[in-house]
Amino acid sequence: MIYDSWDILTDPNPKLRKRSEEFDVKKVKTADFQKFADRFADFMLESDGVGLAAPQIGFQKRIIAVQEKDGVGVYVNPEIVKTSPSMQEGEEGCLSVPGKFGIVERHKRIHVRAIDRHGRRVEFKLAGFPAVVWQHETDHLNGILFIDKVKTWTEGGKTKV
């Protein structure tokens, strides 16, 4: 198995503050990675998240899982290649920062590039909440937590990314 520890790390764990390494794309099509991707997606859902980054489970690789209309997408080496100048504010929480919520400003629209779980290079544009989730998860890959960007603390909603 590529990685097999299934606990959410919480702040102030120093692993959450490290920049993750790129994942070897040659391994994406392996049975081991497919097992990992299945478990990673399931674990995100079991944790009541709409997104999860590998560093949140202590795996310092550039891999994220995100809730999509038709299931959970698992992406390797994701990057945001373009952002809109227009911004949006919204409440965020995080599985790695339990019990804390705050208003964060994010780009309204983003253009992303990644390798999907089948080894295909994908590119697409996102807006609104999906764009927020991708920005939140890619921040994790760079050792950034949403609490670093909070403009105003809130009492908390139900959304955790």
Tab-separated table of C-alpha atoms in Angstrom:
chain	number	residue	atom	x	y	z
A	1	MET	CA	0.000	0.000	0.000
A	2	ILE	CA	1.255	3.477	-0.842
A	3	TYR	CA	0.110	4.904	2.493
A	4	ASP	CA	-2.004	3.380	5.215
A	5	SER	CA	-2.554	5.725	8.146
A	6	TRP	CA	-6.090	7.011	8.440
A	7	ASP	CA	-6.214	9.663	11.121
A	8	ILE	CA	-6.769	13.372	10.573
A	9	LEU	CA	-3.811	15.413	11.803
A	10	THR	CA	-4.848	18.522	13.695
A	11	ASP	CA	-3.223	21.886	14.189
A	12	PRO	CA	-0.576	22.485	15.585
A	13	ASN	CA	0.932	19.286	14.104
A	14	PRO	CA	4.064	20.505	12.254
A	15	LYS	CA	3.414	18.142	9.318
A	16	LEU	CA	0.478	20.379	8.364
A	17	ARG	CA	2.912	23.264	7.837
A	18	LYS	CA	5.244	21.483	5.399
A	19	ARG	CA	5.122	21.886	1.634
A	20	SER	CA	4.226	18.523	0.119
A	21	GLU	CA	6.318	16.783	-2.508
A	22	GLU	CA	5.045	15.938	-5.967
A	23	PHE	CA	3.698	12.419	-6.329
A	24	ASP	CA	5.368	10.185	-8.934
A	25	VAL	CA	2.793	10.123	-11.737
A	26	LYS	CA	4.156	6.764	-12.950
A	27	LYS	CA	2.614	5.223	-9.836
A	28	VAL	CA	-0.894	6.587	-10.462
A	29	LYS	CA	-2.046	3.632	-12.569
A	30	THR	CA	-0.778	1.025	-10.110
A	31	ALA	CA	-3.126	-1.166	-8.098
A	32	ASP	CA	-1.586	0.240	-4.906
A	33	PHE	CA	-2.447	3.797	-5.864
A	34	GLN	CA	-5.973	2.824	-6.905
A	35	LYS	CA	-6.512	1.200	-3.494
A	36	PHE	CA	-5.152	4.325	-1.842
A	37	ALA	CA	-7.387	6.606	-3.959
A	38	ASP	CA	-10.479	4.549	-3.099
A	39	ARG	CA	-9.674	4.625	0.612
A	40	PHE	CA	-8.716	8.314	0.515
A	41	ALA	CA	-12.050	9.250	-1.099
A	42	ASP	CA	-14.009	7.056	1.312
A	43	PHE	CA	-12.124	8.478	4.290
A	44	MET	CA	-12.947	12.027	3.206
A	45	LEU	CA	-16.652	11.146	3.112
A	46	GLU	CA	-16.501	9.242	6.420
A	47	SER	CA	-14.916	12.333	7.973
A	48	ASP	CA	-17.794	14.511	6.733
A	49	GLY	CA	-15.461	16.564	4.561
A	50	VAL	CA	-15.997	18.011	1.110
A	51	GLY	CA	-12.263	18.006	0.473
A	52	LEU	CA	-9.139	16.372	1.866
A	53	ALA	CA	-5.439	16.835	1.198
A	54	ALA	CA	-2.912	14.055	1.739
A	55	PRO	CA	-0.921	16.085	4.310
A	56	GLN	CA	-4.012	16.049	6.535
A	57	ILE	CA	-3.419	12.327	7.071
A	58	GLY	CA	0.355	12.785	7.348
A	59	PHE	CA	1.162	11.773	3.752
A	60	GLN	CA	3.407	14.558	2.446
A	61	LYS	CA	2.464	14.174	-1.211
A	62	ARG	CA	0.533	16.499	-3.528
A	63	ILE	CA	-2.763	14.585	-3.637
A	64	ILE	CA	-6.266	15.898	-2.947
A	65	ALA	CA	-9.792	14.507	-2.875
A	66	VAL	CA	-12.740	16.787	-3.613
A	67	GLN	CA	-16.488	16.288	-3.578
A	68	GLU	CA	-17.909	16.591	-7.096
A	69	LYS	CA	-21.424	16.364	-8.512
A	70	ASP	CA	-21.007	12.698	-9.405
A	71	GLY	CA	-18.795	11.474	-6.580
A	72	VAL	CA	-15.329	12.183	-5.248
A	73	GLY	CA	-12.456	13.191	-7.497
A	74	VAL	CA	-8.901	12.283	-6.517
A	75	TYR	CA	-6.198	14.418	-8.114
A	76	VAL	CA	-2.412	14.192	-8.157
A	77	ASN	CA	-0.073	17.187	-8.330
A	78	PRO	CA	-2.896	19.716	-8.671
A	79	GLU	CA	-2.056	23.280	-9.512
A	80	ILE	CA	-4.037	26.442	-9.902
A	81	VAL	CA	-2.783	27.949	-13.145
A	82	LYS	CA	-4.980	31.036	-13.308
A	83	THR	CA	-7.206	32.970	-10.932
A	84	SER	CA	-9.853	35.613	-11.481
A	85	PRO	CA	-9.220	39.078	-10.113
A	86	SER	CA	-12.680	39.007	-8.531
A	87	MET	CA	-12.903	37.616	-5.031
A	88	GLN	CA	-15.585	36.079	-2.824
A	89	GLU	CA	-15.863	35.757	0.925
A	90	GLY	CA	-17.284	32.738	2.673
A	91	GLU	CA	-17.203	30.807	5.894
A	92	GLU	CA	-14.705	27.966	6.071
A	93	GLY	CA	-13.825	25.282	8.534
A	94	CYS	CA	-11.326	22.453	8.349
A	95	LEU	CA	-11.054	18.848	9.460
A	96	SER	CA	-7.539	19.678	10.710
A	97	VAL	CA	-8.725	22.662	12.741
A	98	PRO	CA	-11.763	21.273	14.558
A	99	GLY	CA	-14.232	23.697	16.063
A	100	LYS	CA	-12.896	26.836	14.377
A	101	PHE	CA	-14.660	28.721	11.598
A	102	GLY	CA	-14.023	32.002	9.886
A	103	ILE	CA	-14.620	34.181	6.865
A	104	VAL	CA	-11.946	33.710	4.194
A	105	GLU	CA	-11.515	35.589	0.930
A	106	ARG	CA	-10.890	33.402	-2.133
A	107	HIS	CA	-10.823	33.867	-5.892
A	108	LYS	CA	-14.284	33.495	-7.458
A	109	ARG	CA	-12.973	31.573	-10.453
A	110	ILE	CA	-9.892	29.440	-10.994
A	111	HIS	CA	-8.362	27.378	-13.786
A	112	VAL	CA	-6.807	24.142	-12.493
A	113	ARG	CA	-4.553	21.442	-13.888
A	114	ALA	CA	-3.850	18.005	-12.386
A	115	ILE	CA	-3.493	14.294	-13.051
A	116	ASP	CA	-6.691	12.381	-12.342
A	117	ARG	CA	-6.717	9.023	-10.585
A	118	HIS	CA	-6.558	7.250	-13.970
A	119	GLY	CA	-3.341	8.989	-14.987
A	120	ARG	CA	-4.973	11.463	-17.382
A	121	ARG	CA	-3.892	15.074	-17.463
A	122	VAL	CA	-6.988	17.194	-16.816
A	123	GLU	CA	-7.673	20.910	-16.934
A	124	PHE	CA	-10.860	22.674	-16.031
A	125	LYS	CA	-12.349	25.909	-14.767
A	126	LEU	CA	-14.151	26.165	-11.445
A	127	ALA	CA	-16.305	28.858	-9.885
A	128	GLY	CA	-18.054	29.393	-6.570
A	129	PHE	CA	-17.895	26.699	-3.896
A	130	PRO	CA	-15.879	24.147	-5.972
A	131	ALA	CA	-13.256	26.863	-6.545
A	132	VAL	CA	-13.139	27.515	-2.794
A	133	VAL	CA	-12.618	23.816	-2.025
A	134	TRP	CA	-9.766	23.513	-4.551
A	135	GLN	CA	-8.057	26.620	-3.182
A	136	HIS	CA	-8.435	25.361	0.390
A	137	GLU	CA	-7.028	21.913	-0.450
A	138	THR	CA	-4.119	23.205	-2.544
A	139	ASP	CA	-3.255	25.530	0.340
A	140	HIS	CA	-2.832	22.398	2.483
A	141	LEU	CA	-0.289	21.092	-0.049
A	142	ASN	CA	1.728	24.253	0.550
A	143	GLY	CA	1.561	24.114	4.350
A	144	ILE	CA	-1.109	26.816	4.598
A	145	LEU	CA	-4.193	26.471	6.797
A	146	PHE	CA	-7.403	28.445	6.418
A	147	ILE	CA	-6.776	30.005	9.831
A	148	ASP	CA	-3.850	31.863	8.228
A	149	LYS	CA	-6.326	33.653	5.953
A	150	VAL	CA	-9.308	34.291	8.229
A	151	LYS	CA	-10.618	37.858	8.058
A	152	THR	CA	-13.311	37.386	10.709
A	153	TRP	CA	-13.889	34.486	13.108
A	154	THR	CA	-17.431	33.089	13.192
A	155	GLU	CA	-19.430	30.821	15.462
A	156	GLY	CA	-19.371	28.097	12.859
A	157	GLY	CA	-21.488	26.547	10.226
A	158	LYS	CA	-21.661	23.013	8.997
A	159	THR	CA	-19.214	23.143	6.094
A	160	LYS	CA	-15.766	21.658	6.713
A	161	VAL	CA	-13.159	21.509	3.941
